[in-house]
CSV table of C-alpha atoms and ligand atoms in Angstrom, one decimal:
chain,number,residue,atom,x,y,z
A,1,UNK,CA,64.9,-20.0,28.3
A,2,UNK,CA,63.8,-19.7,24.8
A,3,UNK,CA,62.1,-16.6,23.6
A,4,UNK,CA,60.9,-16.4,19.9
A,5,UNK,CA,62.8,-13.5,18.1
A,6,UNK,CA,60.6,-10.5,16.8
A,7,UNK,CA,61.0,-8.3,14.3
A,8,UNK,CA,58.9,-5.1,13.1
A,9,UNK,CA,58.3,-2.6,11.1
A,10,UNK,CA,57.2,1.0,12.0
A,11,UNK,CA,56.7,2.4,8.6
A,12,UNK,CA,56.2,5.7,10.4
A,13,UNK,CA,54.3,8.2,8.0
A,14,UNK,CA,55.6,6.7,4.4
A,15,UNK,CA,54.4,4.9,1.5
A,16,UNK,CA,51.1,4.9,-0.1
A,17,UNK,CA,48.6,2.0,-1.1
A,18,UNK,CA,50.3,0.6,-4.3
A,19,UNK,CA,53.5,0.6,-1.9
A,20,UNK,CA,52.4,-0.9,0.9
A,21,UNK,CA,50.9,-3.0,-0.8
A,22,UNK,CA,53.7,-4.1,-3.1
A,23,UNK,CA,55.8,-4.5,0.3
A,24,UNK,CA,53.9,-6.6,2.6
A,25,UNK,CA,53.6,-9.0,-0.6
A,26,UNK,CA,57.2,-9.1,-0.7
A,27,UNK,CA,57.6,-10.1,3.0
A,28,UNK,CA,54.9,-12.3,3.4
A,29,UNK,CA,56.2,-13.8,-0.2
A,30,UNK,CA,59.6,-14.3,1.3
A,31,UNK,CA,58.9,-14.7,4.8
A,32,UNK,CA,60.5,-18.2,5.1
A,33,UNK,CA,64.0,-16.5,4.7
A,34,UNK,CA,63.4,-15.0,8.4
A,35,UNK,CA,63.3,-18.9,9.5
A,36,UNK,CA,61.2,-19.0,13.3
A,37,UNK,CA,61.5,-15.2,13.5
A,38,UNK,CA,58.1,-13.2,14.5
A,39,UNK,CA,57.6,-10.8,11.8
A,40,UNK,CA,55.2,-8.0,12.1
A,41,UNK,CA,53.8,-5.3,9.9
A,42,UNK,CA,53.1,-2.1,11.4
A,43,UNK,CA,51.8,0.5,8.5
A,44,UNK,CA,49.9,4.0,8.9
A,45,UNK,CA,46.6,3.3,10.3
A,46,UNK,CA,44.7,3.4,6.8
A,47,UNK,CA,46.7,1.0,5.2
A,48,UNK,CA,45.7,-1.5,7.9
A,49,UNK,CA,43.4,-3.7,5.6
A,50,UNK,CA,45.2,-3.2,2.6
A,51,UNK,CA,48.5,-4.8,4.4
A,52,UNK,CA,45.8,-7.0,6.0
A,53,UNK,CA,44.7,-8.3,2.7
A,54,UNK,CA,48.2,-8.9,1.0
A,55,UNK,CA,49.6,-10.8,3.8
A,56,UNK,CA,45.9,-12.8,3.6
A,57,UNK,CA,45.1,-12.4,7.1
A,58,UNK,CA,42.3,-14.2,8.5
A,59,UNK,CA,39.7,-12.7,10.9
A,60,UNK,CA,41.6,-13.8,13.7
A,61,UNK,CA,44.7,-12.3,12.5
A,62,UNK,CA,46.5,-15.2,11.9
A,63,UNK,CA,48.1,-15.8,7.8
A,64,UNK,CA,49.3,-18.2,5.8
A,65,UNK,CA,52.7,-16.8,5.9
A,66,UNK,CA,52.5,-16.0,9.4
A,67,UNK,CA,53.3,-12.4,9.1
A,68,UNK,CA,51.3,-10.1,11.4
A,69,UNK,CA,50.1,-6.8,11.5
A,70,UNK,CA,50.1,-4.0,13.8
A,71,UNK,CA,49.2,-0.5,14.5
A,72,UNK,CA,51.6,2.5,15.6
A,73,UNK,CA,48.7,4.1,17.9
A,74,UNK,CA,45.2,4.0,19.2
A,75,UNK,CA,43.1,5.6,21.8
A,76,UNK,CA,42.4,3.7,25.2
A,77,UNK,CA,38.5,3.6,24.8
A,78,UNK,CA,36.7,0.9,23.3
A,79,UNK,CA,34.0,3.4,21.7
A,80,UNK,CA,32.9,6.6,21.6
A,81,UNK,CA,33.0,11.3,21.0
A,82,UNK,CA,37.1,10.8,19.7
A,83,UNK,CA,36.9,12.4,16.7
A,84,UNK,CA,40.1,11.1,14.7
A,85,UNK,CA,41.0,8.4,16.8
A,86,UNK,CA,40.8,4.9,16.4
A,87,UNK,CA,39.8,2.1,19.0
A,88,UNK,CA,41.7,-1.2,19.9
A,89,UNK,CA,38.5,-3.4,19.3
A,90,UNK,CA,38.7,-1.7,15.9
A,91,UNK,CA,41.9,-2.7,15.0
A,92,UNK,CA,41.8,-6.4,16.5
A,93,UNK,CA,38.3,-6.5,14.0
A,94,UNK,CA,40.6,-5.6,11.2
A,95,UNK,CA,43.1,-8.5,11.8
A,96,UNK,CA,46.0,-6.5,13.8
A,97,UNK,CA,47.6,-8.3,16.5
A,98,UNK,CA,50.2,-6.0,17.6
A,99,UNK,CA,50.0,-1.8,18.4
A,100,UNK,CA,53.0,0.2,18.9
A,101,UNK,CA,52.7,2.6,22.0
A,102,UNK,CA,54.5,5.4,23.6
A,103,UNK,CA,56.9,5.5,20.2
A,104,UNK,CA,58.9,8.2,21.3
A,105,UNK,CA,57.4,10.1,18.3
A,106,UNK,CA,54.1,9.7,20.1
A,107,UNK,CA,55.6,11.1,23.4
A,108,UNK,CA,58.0,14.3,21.9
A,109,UNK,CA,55.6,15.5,19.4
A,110,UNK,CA,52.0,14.6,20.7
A,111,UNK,CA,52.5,15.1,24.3
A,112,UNK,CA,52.1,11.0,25.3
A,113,UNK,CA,53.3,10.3,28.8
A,114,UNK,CA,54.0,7.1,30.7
A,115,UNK,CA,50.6,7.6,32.5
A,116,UNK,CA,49.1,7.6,28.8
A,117,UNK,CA,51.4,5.1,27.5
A,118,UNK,CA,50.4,2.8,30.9
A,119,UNK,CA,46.7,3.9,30.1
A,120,UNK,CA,46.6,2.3,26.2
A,121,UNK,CA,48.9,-0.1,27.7
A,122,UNK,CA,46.1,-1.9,29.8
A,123,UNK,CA,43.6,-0.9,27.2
A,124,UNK,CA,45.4,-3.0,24.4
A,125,UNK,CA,46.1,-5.6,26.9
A,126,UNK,CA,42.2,-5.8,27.3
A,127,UNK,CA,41.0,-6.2,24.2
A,128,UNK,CA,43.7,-8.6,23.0
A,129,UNK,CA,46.2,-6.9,21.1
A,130,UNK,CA,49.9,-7.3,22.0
A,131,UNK,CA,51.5,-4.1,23.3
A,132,UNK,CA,55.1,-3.0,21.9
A,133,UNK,CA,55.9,-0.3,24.3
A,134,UNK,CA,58.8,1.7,23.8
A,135,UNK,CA,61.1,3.4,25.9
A,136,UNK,CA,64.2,5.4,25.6
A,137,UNK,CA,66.6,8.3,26.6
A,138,UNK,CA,67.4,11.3,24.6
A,139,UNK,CA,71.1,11.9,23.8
A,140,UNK,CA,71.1,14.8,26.2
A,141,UNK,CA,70.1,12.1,29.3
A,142,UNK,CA,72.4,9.8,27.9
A,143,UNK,CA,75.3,12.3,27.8
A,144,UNK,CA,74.4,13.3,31.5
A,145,UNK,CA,74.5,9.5,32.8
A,146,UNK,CA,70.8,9.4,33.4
A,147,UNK,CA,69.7,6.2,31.3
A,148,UNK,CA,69.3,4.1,33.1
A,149,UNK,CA,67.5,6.4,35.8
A,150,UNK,CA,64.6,7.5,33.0
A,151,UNK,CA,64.1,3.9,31.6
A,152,UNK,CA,63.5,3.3,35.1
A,153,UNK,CA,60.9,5.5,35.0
A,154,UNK,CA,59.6,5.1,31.6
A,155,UNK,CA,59.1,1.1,32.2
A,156,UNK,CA,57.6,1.4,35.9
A,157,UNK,CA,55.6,4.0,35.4
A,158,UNK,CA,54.2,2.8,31.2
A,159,UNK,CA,53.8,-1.2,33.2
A,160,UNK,CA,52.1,0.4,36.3
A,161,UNK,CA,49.8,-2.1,37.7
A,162,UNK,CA,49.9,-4.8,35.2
A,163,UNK,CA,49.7,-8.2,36.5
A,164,UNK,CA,52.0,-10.9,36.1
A,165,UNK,CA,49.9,-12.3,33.1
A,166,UNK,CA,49.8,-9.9,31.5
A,167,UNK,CA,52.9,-8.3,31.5
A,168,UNK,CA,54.6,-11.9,30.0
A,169,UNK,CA,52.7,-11.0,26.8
A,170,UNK,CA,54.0,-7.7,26.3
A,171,UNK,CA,57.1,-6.7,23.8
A,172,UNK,CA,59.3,-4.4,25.1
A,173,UNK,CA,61.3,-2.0,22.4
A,174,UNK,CA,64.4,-0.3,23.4
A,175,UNK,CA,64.9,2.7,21.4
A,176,UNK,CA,67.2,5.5,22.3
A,177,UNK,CA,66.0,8.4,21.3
A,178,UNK,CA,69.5,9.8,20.0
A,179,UNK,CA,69.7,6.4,17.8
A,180,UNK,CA,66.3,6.4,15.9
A,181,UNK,CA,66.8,7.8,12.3
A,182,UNK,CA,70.4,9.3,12.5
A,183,UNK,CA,72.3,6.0,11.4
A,184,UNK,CA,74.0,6.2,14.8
A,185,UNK,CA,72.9,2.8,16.1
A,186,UNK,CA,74.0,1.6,19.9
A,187,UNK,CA,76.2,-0.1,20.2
A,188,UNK,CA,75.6,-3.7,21.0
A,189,UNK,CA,77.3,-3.5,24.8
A,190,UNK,CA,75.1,-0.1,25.1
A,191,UNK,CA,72.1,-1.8,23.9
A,192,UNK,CA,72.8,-5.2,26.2
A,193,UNK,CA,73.7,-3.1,29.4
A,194,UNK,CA,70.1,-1.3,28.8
A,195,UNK,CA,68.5,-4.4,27.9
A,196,UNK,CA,69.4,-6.4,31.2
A,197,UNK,CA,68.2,-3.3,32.6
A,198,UNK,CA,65.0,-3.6,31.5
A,199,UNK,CA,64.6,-7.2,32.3
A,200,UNK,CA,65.5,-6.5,36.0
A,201,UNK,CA,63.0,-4.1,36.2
A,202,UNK,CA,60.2,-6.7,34.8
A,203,UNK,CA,61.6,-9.0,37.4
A,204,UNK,CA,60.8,-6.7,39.9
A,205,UNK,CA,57.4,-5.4,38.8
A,206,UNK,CA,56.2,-9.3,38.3
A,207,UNK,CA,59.1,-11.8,38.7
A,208,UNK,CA,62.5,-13.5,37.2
A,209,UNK,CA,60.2,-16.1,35.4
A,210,UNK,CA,57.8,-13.6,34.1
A,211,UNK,CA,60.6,-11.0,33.1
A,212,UNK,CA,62.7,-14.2,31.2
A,213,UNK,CA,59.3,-15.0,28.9
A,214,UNK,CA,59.3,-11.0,27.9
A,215,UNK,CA,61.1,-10.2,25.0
A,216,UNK,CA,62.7,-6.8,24.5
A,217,UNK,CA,63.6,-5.6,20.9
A,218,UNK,CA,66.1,-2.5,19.9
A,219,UNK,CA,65.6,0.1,17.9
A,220,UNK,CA,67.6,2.7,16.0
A,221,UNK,CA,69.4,2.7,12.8
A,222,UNK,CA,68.9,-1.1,12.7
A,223,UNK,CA,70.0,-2.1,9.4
A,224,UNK,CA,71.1,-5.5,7.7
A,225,UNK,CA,74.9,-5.4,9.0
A,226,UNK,CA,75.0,-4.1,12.3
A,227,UNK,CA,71.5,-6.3,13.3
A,228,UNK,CA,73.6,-9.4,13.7
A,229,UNK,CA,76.2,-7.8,16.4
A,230,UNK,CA,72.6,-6.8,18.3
A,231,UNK,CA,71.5,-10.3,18.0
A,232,UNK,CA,73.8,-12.2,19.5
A,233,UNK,CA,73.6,-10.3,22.8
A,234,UNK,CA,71.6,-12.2,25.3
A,235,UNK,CA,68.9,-9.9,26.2
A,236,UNK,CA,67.9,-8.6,22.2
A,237,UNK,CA,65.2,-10.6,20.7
A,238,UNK,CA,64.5,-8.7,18.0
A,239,UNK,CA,64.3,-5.5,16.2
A,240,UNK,CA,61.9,-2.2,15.5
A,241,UNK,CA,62.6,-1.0,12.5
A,242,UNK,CA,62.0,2.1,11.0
A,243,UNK,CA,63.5,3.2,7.8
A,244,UNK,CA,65.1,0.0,6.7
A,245,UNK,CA,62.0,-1.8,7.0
A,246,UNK,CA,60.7,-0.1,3.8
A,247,UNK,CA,62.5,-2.5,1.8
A,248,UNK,CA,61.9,-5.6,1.6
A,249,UNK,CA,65.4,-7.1,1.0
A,250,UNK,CA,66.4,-4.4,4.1
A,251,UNK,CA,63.8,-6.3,6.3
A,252,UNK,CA,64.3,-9.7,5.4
A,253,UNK,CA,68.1,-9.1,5.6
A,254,UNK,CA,67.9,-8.0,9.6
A,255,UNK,CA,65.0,-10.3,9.8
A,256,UNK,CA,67.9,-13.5,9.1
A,257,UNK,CA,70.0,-12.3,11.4
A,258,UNK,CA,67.9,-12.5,14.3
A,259,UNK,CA,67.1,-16.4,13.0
B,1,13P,P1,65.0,3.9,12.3
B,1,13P,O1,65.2,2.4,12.1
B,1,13P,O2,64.7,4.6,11.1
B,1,13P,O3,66.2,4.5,13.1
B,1,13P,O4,63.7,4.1,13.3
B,1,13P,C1,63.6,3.4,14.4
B,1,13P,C2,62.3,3.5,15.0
B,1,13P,O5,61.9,4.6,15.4
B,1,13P,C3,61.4,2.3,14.9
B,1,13P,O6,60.3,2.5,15.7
């Protein structure tokens, strides 16, 4: 079974125009150094078409360099009284191919659930965007051995009622919560153990075929020398980034090592 590696970045809340600019033309530039790996852009929302436009995007959100964008939110309507949010069909119109959900940003500090995250889920799903939903314990769950019980939950309840076509075009991101921005990354037989995890459950929501076409990335603290220990586990196909995706060289670097 061959799944194509992925590897984004959630520039979270940082940079401005000239930066983001500056960086996706670095990537997309240098993208041939991440050989077949899936590399994705995910800037703040109003930096969409700028990062669009420096990667050259086409309408269909396809570019020359193959580098893709994405979004790190939306709303679940298509239209419509949502003062400050933004639509999917709005973001596929603007070239994104991917949107991050349930970040667990998105779900400790704005209140988003796994009946929301399911919600935008199917809404993405629907108007053509590729879904990265993210899961994850907190290091308190972790410490009481209840991982794997609350990624249980997160992943049934966020893929509730999916259908087996749909849920084979869905990314899957991994991130403990404990790991994302504190330089403590898991360690790869951590990361592995809740990786296979994941794909049992996506065997049991659709099937072993289904759930072996899905790929699942981690996330936390992924940097350029610990990303190739996480790639060579079986069940990592990739990486969210967060802060070393703000450099280029950083990207690129963890980018290779999932080639
Ligand atoms: P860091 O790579 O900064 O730990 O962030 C991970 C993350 O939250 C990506 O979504």
């Amino acid at each position: 079974m061959s799944r194509r590696n992925i590897v984004a970045g959630n520039w979270k809340m940082n940079l401005d125009r000239a930066k983001a600019t500056e960086l996706a033309q670095a990537v997309a530039g240098r993208h041939a150094e991440a050989g077949s790996v899936e590399l994705v852009l995910c800037p703040p929302s109003v930096y969409l078409a700028a990062v669009g436009s420096a990667v050259g995007l086409a309408a269909n959100g396809t570019s020359p360099s193959g580098v893709a964008v994405g979004a790190q939110n939306m709303h679940d309507k298509a239209s419509g009284a949502f003062t400050g949010e933004i639509a999917p069909p709005m973001l596929v119109d603007i070239g994104c191919r991917f949107v991050i959900l349930g970040h667990s940003e998105r779900r400790t500090l704005f209140g988003e659930t796994d009946a929301t995250v399911n919600t935008k889920t199917k809404a993405a799903l629907a108007a053509g965007l590729t879904p990265i939903v993210c899961v994850g314990e907190t290091l308190e769950e972790r410490e009481g051995n209840r991982t794997q019980a609350v990624v249980t939950t997160q992943i049934n309840g966020s893929l509730a009622g999916l259908s087996p076509s749909d849920l084979e075009k869905i990314v899957v991101a991994y991130e403990p919560v404990w790991a994302i921005g504190t330089g403590k990354v898991a360690t790869p037989q951590q990361a592995q153990e809740v990786h296979a995890l994941i794909r049992g459950l996506l065997a049991s929501l659709a099937s072993p075929a289904v759930a072996a076409k899905v790929r699942i990335q981690y996330g936390g603290s992924v940097k350029p020398d610990n990303a190739a220990d996480l790639a060579a586990q079986p069940d990592i196909d990739g990486a969210l980034v967060g802060g070393a995706s703000l450099k280029a060289d950083d990207f690129l670097g963890i980018a290779k090592a999932f080639a």
